[in-house]
Coordinates of C-alpha atoms in Angstrom, one line a residue:
Chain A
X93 CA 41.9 132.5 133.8
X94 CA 44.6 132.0 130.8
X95 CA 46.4 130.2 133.0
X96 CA 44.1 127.4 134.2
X97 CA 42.7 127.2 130.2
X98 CA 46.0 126.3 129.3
X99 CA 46.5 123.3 132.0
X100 CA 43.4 122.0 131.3
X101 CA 44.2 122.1 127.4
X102 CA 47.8 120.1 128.4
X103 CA 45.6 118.1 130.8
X104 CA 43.4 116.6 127.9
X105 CA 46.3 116.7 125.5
X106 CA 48.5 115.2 127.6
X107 CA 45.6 112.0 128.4
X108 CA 45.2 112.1 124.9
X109 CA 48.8 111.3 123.9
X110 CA 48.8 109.0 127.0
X111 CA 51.1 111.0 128.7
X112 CA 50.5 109.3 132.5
X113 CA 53.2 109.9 135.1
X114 CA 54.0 108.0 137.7
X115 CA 55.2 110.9 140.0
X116 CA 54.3 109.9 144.1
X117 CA 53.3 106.3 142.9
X118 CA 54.9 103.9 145.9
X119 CA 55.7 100.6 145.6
X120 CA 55.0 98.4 148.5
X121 CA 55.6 94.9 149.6
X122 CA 53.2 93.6 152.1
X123 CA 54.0 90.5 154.2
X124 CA 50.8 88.4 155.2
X125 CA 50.8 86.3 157.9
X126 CA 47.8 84.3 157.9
X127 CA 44.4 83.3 155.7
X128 CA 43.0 86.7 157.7
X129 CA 45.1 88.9 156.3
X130 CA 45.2 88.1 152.6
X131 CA 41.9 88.1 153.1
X132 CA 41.7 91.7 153.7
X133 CA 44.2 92.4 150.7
X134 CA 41.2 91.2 148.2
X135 CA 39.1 93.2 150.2
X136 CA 41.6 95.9 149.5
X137 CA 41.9 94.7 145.6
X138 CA 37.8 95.2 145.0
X139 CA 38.7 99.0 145.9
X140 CA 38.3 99.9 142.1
X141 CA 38.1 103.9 143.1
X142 CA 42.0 103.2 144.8
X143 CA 43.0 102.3 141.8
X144 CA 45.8 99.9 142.9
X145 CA 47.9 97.9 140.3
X146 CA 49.0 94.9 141.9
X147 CA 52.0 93.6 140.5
X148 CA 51.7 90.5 143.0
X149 CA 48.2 89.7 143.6
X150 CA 47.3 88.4 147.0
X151 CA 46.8 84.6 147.2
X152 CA 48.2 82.5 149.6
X153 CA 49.9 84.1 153.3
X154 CA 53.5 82.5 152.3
X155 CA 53.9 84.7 149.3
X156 CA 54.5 88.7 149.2
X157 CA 52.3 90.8 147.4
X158 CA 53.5 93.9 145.7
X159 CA 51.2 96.8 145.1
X160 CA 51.5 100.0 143.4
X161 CA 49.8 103.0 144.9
X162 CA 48.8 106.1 143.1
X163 CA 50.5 109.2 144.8
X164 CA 47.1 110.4 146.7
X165 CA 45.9 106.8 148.2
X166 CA 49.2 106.0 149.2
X167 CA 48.5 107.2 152.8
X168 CA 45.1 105.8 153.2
X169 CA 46.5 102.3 152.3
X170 CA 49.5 102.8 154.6
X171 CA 46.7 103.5 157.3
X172 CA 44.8 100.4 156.1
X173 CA 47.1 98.5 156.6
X174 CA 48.9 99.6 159.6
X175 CA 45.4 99.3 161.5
X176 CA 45.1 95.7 160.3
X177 CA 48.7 94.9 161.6
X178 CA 49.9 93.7 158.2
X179 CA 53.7 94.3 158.0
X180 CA 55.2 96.2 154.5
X181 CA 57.8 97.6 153.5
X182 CA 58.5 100.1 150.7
X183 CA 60.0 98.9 147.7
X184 CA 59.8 101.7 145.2
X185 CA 59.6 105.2 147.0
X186 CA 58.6 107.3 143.7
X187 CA 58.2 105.0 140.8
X188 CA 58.6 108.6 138.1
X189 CA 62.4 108.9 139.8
X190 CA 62.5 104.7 138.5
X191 CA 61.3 105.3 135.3
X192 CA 62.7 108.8 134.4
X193 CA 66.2 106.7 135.2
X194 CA 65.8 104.2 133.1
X195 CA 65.0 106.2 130.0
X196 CA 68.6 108.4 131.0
X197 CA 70.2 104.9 130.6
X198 CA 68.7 103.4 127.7
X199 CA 69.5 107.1 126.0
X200 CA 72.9 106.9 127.0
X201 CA 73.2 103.1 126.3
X202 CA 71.9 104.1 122.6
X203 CA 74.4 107.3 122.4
X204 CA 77.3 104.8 123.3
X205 CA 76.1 102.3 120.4
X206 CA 76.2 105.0 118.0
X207 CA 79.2 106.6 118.8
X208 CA 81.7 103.8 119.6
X209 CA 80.0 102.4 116.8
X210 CA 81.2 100.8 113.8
X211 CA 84.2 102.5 111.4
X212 CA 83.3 102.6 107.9
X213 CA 86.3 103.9 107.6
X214 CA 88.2 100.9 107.8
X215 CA 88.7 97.8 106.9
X216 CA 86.6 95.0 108.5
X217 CA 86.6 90.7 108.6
X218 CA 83.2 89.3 107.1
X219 CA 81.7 88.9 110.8
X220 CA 81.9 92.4 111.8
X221 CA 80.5 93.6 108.3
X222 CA 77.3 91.0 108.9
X223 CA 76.7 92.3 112.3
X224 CA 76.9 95.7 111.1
X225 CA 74.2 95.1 108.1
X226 CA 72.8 93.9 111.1
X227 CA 72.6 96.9 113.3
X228 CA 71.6 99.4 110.4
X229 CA 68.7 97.0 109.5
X230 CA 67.5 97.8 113.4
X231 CA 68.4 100.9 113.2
X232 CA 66.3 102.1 110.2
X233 CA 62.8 101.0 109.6
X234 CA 63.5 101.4 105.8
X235 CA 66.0 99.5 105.4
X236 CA 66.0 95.7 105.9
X237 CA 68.1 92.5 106.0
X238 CA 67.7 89.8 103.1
X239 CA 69.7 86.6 102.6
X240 CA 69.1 85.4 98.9
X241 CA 71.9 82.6 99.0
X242 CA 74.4 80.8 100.3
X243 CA 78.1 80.8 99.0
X244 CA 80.0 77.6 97.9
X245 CA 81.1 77.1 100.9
X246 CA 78.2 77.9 102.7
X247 CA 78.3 81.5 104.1
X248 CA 75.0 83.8 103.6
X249 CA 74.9 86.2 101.2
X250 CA 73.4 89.1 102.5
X251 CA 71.4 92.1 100.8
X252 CA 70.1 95.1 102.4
X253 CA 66.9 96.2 100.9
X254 CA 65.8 100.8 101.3
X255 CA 62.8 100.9 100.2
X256 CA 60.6 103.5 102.2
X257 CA 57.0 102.0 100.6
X258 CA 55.1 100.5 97.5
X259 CA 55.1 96.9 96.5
X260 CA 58.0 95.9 94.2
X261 CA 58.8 99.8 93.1
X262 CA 61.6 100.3 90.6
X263 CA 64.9 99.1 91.9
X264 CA 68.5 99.7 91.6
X265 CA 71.3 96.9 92.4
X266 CA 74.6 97.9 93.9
X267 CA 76.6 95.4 93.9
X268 CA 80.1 95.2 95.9
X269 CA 83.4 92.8 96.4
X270 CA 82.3 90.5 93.3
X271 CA 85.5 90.4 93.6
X272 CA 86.9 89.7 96.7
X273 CA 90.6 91.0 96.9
X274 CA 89.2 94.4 96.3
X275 CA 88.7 95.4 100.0
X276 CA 87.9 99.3 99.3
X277 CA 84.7 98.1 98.0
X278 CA 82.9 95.9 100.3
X279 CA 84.3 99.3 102.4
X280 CA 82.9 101.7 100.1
X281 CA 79.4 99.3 100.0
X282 CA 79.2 99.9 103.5
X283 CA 79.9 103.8 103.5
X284 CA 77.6 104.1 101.0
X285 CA 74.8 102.5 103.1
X286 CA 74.9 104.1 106.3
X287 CA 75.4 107.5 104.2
X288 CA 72.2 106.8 102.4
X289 CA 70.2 105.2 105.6
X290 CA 71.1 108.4 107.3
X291 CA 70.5 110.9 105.1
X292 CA 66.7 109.5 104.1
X293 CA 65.0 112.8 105.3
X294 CA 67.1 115.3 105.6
X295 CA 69.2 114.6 102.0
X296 CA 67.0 115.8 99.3
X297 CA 68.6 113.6 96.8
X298 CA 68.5 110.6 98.7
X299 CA 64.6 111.3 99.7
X300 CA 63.8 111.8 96.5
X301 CA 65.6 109.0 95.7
X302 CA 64.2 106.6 98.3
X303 CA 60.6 107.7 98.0
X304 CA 60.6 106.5 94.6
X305 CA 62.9 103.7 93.8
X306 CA 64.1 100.8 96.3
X307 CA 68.3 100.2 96.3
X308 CA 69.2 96.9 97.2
X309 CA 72.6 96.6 97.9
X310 CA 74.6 93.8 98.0
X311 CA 78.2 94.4 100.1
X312 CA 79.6 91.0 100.0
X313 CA 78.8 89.4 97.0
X314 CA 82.2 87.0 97.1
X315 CA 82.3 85.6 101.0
X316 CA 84.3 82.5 100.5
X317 CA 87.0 84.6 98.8
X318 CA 86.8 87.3 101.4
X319 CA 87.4 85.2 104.2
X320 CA 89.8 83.9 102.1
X321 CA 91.8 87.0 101.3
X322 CA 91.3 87.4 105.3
X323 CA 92.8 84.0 106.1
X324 CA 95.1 82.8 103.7
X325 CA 95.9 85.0 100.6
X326 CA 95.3 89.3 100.3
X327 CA 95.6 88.2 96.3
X328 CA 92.7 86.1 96.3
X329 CA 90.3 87.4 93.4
X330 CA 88.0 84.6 92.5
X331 CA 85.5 82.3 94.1
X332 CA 86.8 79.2 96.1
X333 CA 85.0 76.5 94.7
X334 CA 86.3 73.1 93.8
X335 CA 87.3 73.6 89.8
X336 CA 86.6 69.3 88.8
X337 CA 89.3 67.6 87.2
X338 CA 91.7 70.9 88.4
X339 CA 94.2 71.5 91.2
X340 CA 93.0 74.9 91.2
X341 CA 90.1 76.5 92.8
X342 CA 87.9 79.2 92.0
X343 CA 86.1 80.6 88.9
X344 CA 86.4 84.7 88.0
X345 CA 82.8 85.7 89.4
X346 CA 82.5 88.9 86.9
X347 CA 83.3 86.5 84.1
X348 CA 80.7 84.1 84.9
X349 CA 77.5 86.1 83.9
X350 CA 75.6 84.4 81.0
X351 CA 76.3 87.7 78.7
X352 CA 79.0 86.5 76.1
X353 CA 79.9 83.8 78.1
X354 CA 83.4 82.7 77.7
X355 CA 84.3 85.4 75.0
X356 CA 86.7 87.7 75.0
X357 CA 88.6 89.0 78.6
X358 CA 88.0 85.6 80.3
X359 CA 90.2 82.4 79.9
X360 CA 89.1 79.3 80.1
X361 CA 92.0 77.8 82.2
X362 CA 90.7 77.2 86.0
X363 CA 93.8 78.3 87.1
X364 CA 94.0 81.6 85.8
X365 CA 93.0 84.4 87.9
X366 CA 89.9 85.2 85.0
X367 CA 88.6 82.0 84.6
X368 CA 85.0 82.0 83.4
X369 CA 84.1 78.8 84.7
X370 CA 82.3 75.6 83.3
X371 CA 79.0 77.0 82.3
X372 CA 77.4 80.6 82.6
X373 CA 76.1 81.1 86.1
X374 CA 77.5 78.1 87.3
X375 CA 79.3 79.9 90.6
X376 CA 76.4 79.3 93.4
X377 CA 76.9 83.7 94.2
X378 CA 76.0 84.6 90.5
X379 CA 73.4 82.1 90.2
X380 CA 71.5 84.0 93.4
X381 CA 72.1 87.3 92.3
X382 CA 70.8 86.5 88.8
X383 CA 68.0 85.1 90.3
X384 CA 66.8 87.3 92.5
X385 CA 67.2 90.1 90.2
X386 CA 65.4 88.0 87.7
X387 CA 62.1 87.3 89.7
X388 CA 62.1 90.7 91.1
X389 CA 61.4 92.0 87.7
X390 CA 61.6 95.4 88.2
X391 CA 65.1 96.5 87.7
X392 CA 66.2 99.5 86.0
X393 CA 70.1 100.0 87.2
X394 CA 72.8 97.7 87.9
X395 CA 76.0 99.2 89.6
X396 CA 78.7 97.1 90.6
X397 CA 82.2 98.3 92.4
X398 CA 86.0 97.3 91.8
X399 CA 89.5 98.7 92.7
X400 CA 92.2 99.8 91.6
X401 CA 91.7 102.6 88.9
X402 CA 89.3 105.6 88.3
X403 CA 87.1 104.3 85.6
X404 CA 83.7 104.8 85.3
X405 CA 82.0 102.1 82.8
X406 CA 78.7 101.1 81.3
X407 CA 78.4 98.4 78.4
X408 CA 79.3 96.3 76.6
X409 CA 82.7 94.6 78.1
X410 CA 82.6 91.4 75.9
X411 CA 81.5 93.8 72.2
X412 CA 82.3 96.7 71.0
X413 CA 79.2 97.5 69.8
X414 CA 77.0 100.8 71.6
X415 CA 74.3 100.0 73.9
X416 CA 70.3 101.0 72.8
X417 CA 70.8 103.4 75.3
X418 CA 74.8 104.7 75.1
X419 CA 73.5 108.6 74.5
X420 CA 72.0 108.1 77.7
X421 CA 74.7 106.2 79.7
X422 CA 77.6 109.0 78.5
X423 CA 76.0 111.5 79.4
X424 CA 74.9 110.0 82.8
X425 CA 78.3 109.1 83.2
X426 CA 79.7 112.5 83.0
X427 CA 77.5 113.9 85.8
X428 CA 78.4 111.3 88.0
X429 CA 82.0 111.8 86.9
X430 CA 81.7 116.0 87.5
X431 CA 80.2 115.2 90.8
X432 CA 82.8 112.8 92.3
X433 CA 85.3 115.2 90.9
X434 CA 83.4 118.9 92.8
X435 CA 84.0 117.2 96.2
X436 CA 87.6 116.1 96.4
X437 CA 89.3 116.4 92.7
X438 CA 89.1 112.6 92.2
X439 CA 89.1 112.0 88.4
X440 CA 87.2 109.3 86.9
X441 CA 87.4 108.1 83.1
X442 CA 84.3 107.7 81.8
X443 CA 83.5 105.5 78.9
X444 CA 82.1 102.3 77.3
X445 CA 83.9 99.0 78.9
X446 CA 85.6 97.7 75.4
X447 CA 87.3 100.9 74.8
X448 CA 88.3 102.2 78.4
X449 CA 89.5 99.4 80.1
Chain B
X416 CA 102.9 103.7 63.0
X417 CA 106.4 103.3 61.8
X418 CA 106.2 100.5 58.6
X419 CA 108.3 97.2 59.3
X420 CA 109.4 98.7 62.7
X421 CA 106.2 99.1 64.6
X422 CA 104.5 101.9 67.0
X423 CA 105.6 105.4 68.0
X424 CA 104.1 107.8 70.7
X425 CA 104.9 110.5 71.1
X426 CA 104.1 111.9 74.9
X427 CA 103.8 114.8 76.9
X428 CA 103.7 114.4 80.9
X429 CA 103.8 116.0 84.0
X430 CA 106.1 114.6 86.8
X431 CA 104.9 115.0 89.9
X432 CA 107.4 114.3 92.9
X433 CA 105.5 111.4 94.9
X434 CA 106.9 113.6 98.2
X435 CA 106.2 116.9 97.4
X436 CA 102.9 117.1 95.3
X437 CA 102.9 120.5 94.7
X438 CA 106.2 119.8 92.8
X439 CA 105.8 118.8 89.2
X440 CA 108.1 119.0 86.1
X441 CA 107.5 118.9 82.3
X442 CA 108.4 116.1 80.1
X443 CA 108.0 114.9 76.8
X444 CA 108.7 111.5 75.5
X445 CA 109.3 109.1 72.5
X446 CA 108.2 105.4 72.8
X447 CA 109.0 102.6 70.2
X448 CA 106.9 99.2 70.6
X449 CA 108.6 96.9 68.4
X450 CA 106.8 94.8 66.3
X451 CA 107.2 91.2 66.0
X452 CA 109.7 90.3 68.4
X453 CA 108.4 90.7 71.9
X454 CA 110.9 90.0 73.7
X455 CA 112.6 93.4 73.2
X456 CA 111.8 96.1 76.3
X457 CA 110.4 99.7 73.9
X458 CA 112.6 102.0 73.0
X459 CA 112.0 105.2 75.1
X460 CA 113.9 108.6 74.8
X461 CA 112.6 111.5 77.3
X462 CA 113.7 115.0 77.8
X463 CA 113.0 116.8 81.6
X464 CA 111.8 120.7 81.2
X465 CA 113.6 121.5 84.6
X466 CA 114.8 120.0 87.8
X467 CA 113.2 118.1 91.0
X468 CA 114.3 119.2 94.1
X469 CA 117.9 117.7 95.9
X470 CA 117.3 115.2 97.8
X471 CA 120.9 114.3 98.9
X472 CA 119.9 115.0 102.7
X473 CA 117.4 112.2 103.4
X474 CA 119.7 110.0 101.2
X475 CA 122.7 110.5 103.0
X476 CA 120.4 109.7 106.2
X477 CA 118.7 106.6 104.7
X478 CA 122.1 105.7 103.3
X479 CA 123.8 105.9 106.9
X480 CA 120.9 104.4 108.3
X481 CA 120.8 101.3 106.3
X482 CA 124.9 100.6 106.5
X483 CA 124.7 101.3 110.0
X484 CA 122.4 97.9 111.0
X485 CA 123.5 95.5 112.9
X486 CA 121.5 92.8 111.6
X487 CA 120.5 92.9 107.8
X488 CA 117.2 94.8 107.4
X489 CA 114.1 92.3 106.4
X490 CA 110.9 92.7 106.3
X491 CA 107.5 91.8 104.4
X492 CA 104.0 92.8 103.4
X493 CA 104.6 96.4 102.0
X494 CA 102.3 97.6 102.2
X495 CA 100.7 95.5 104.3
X496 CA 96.9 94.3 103.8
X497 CA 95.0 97.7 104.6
X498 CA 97.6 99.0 103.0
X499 CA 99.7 100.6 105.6
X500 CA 103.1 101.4 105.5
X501 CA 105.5 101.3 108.8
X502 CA 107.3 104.8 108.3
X503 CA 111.1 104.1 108.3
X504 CA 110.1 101.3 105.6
X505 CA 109.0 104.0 103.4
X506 CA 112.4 104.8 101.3
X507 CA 112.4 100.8 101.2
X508 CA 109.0 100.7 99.5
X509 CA 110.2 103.4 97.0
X510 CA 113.3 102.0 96.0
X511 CA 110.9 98.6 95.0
X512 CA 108.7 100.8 93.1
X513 CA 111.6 102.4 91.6
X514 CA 113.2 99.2 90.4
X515 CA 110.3 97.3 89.3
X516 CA 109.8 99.9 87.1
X517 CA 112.4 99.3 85.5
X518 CA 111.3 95.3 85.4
X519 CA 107.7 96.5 84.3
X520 CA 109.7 98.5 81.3
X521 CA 112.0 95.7 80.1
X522 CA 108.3 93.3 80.0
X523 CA 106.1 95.5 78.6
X524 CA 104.1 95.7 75.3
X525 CA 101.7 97.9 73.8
X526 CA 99.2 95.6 75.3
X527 CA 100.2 94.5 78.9
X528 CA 99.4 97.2 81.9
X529 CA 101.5 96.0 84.7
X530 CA 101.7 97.8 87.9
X531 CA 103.5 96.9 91.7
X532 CA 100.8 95.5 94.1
X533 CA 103.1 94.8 97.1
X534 CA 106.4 93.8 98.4
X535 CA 106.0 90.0 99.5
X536 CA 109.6 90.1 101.2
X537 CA 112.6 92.4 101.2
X538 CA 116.0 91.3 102.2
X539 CA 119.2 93.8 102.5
X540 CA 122.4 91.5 101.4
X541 CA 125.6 93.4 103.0
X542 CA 128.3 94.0 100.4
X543 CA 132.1 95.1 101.0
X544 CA 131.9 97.4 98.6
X545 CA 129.8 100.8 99.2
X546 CA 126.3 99.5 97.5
X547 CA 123.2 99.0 99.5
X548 CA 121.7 95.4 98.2
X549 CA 118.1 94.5 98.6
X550 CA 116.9 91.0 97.5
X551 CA 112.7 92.0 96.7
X552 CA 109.7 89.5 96.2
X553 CA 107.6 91.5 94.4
X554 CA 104.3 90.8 93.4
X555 CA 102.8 92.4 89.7
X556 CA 99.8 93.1 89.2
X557 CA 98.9 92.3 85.0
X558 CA 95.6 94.4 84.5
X559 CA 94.7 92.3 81.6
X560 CA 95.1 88.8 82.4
X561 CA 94.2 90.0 86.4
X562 CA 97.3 87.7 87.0
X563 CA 99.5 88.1 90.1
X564 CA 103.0 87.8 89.0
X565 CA 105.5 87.0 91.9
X566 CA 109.1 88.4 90.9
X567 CA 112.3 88.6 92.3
X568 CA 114.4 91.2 91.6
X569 CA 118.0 91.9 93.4
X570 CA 118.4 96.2 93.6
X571 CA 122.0 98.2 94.2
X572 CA 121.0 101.7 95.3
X573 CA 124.0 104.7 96.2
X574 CA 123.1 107.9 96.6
X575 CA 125.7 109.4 94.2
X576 CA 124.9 106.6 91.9
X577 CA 120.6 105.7 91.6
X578 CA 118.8 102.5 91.6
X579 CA 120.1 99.4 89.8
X580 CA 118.4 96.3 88.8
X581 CA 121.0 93.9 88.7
X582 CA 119.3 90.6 88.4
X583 CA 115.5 89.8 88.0
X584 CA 113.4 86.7 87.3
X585 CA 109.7 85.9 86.9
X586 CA 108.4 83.4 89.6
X587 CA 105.8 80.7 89.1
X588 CA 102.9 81.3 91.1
X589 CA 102.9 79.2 94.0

């Protein structure tokens, strides 16, 4: 008595999570001859309590007609039609053995994407870093694809967006390869992603993290001097736009902001490798991450990468004057600085920009 | 601050053999900036609180190596752009780091950070006498101008003898 309680509790569960099966269901393809014999396939087709799902429907004697039968009319309908002398043949002989299959392959298919998959510990060119963004955008419902510009010379710029709900929730920007001969950090920007798409759930940081704030994280934010570096020159730091009335190309990036603009640490000679450029925001890249950022409107943290040193910075750069906020940012700072250090050792110097760097 | 003479530090460091890590010797140091004239290299005076390890084996081996070539030993891009290093180029890559050092020393101020970023090209000249020659393109890194600074420098190495710079000049960048 247990027994039969319990399949006919899995019985309604099962039809109310849709669980049909197709175990027994045969495929057939039947072969009319003449106006008589499709004839009787509609007769057959009216059937409702057959329940037949005709994949071909019956409508002229030149064309086939496929059919699937549910496992206990598959007989009868054989009979049918074997008393009628319409020829078939069988095309699927249990459509569950199909079906169960196809979800091994698309499994394994999926288990072959994610192993072979990308290295993030590597370096990579431009195109495999896009298509990557691309495949962690599909890959995570939370996380998402945005362009918000174009480069000088016409490449995307790409942001990936967490955000696991809300409308416009407080945001963080991580920003990465600004400049675009530091390689470890559109690498790092990448690491940094999958490790937080992947951990959303199981990390308690991150979940808490995610549930509350969206991170918008921008790997590439130099791609004409990537490509560049990639191409033609591992040195190349700056941008690669035409500089007018120079030979050289390319303004500093992280000295183009409109925050002391052309003050000290930035020259103003396009050739040199920290030019600030003619006007604040003037590089097409800063001028779309300033103005996204700026009609976003909800920003609380900026966070931007570079290599080579161990330093870890908060304002100003350009003054040496403390921030509103500098009890704050020290003291951040040193967490972050004791928790890079409990995993591997790995020092950082933390301090204000003016005086550490 | 030393009046009418300029800047003294006085330093205490740890040496750490690049090749062993675990192996690491004392030091302290006095360094003189000069003021005024920049175009004299500091002053430094150091004294070593014990010894580093011998490493007259892989020297005699590089050594013999090296003299033993057929054709003169070239090569470029070390390391190369993900920043690998073909092993038997290694001792090459050290000697550069070595002698631009000693370039970085005679250039530097209390205000310049310079620091080797890669060996552009490396050429072994054959000598008649017992010296290993290398002709290096090196390019410096300058931390606060963010300039890349080609430089050639020619280096004599001998394993009884050390690393000598004997000629170096700045290059315009190209």
């Amino acid at each position: 008595a247990n027994m039969k309680v319990v399949l006919i509790l899995s019985a309604l569960l099962g039809a109310s999570l849709c669980l049909e099966t197709f175990v027994g269901h045969q495929v057939l393809r039947v072969k009319t001859k003449n106006e008589e014999q499709v004839k009787q396939l509609q007769l057959l087709e009216s059937l409702e309590h057959l329940q037949l799902d005709f994949w071909i429907k019956p409508s002229a004697p030149a064309l086939p007609v496929d059919v699937r039968i549910p496992a206990d009319n598959v007989q009868s309908v054989k009979a049918f039609l074997e008393s009628r002398g319409i020829e078939y043949s069988i095309l699927i002989e249990d459509l569950q053995d199909v079906l169960d299959q196809e979800r091994q392959e698309m499994a394994k298919a999926a288990q072959r994407a994610r192993s072979s998959g990308f290295d993030f510990g590597t370096y990579h060119t431009l195109d495999d870093i896009y298509a990557e963004l691309d495949h962690l955008a599909s890959e995570y419902s939370f996380v998402e694809k945005i362009q918000i510009g174009q480069s000088y010379e016409k490449r995307p710029m790409y942001v990936l967006k967490f955000s696991t709900g809300g409308s416009a929730r407080p945001a963080i920007w991580l920003n990465a390869g600004i400049h675009s001969r530091e390689w470890v950090t559109q690498a790092s920007a990448l690491w940094m992603a999958n490790k937080i798409a992947s951990g959303y759930g199981t990390d308690s940081f991150i979940t808490s993290l995610l549930d509350r704030m969206d991170l918008f994280l921008l790997p590439v934010a130099n791609p004409d001097g990537f490509v560049y570096t990639h191409t033609s020159n591992r040195m190349w730091r700056k941008t690669r736009s035409k500089i007018p009335g120079s030979v050289c190309y390319g303004v500093d990036p992280n000295r183009n902001w409109d925050a002391g603009f052309g003050g000290p640490g930035a020259s103003k000679n396009p050739c040199s490798d920290s030019y600030h450029g003619p006007s604040a925001n003037s590089e097409v890249e800063v001028r779309s991450v300033v103005d996204f950022i700026k009609s976003h409107g909800n920003f609380k943290a900026f966070l931007t990468l570079h290599s080579y040193s161990q330093l870890l910075m908060y304002p100003y750069g350009y003054k040496c004057t403390r921030p509103a906020d500098y009890v704050e940012l020290e003291s951040l700072g040193r967490a972050a600085a004791n928790a890079i250090k409990s995993l591997y050792g790995t020092t950082f110097q933390v301090g204000p920009i003016c005086t550490t760097i | 601050d030393i009046k009418d003479v300029g800047h003294k530090y006085y330093l205490e460091l740890e040496l750490e053999d690049v090749q062993d890590k675990d192996s690491t010797v004392n030091c302290t140091a006095e360094v003189l900036y000069h003021l005024g004239n920049k175009n004299i290299a500091p002053d430094v005076q150091f004294t070593l609180e014990g010894e580093f390890k011998s490493t007259e084996e892989a020297d005699h081996m590089f050594y013999t190596r090296i003299r033993s070539l057929e054709k003169e030993l070239v090569a470029e891009n070390i390391p190369d752009s993900h920043g690998h290093v073909p092993p038997e180029l290694e001792p090459i890559r050290l000697l550069a780091w070595v002698a631009s050092g000693h370039v970085i020393w005679q250039n530097s101020t209390e205000n310049t950070q310079l620091q080797l970023a890669q060996i552009k090209h490396v050429k072994q000249v054959k000598r008649s006498d017992e010296y290993l020659q290398f002709d290096y393109l090196v390019l410096l890194h300058d931390m606060v101008s963010q300039e890349i600074i080609p430089w050639e420098m020619t280096v004599l190495w001998h394993p009884r003898d050390g690393v000598q710079v004997t000629r170096d000049s700045r290059q315009p960048r190209h």
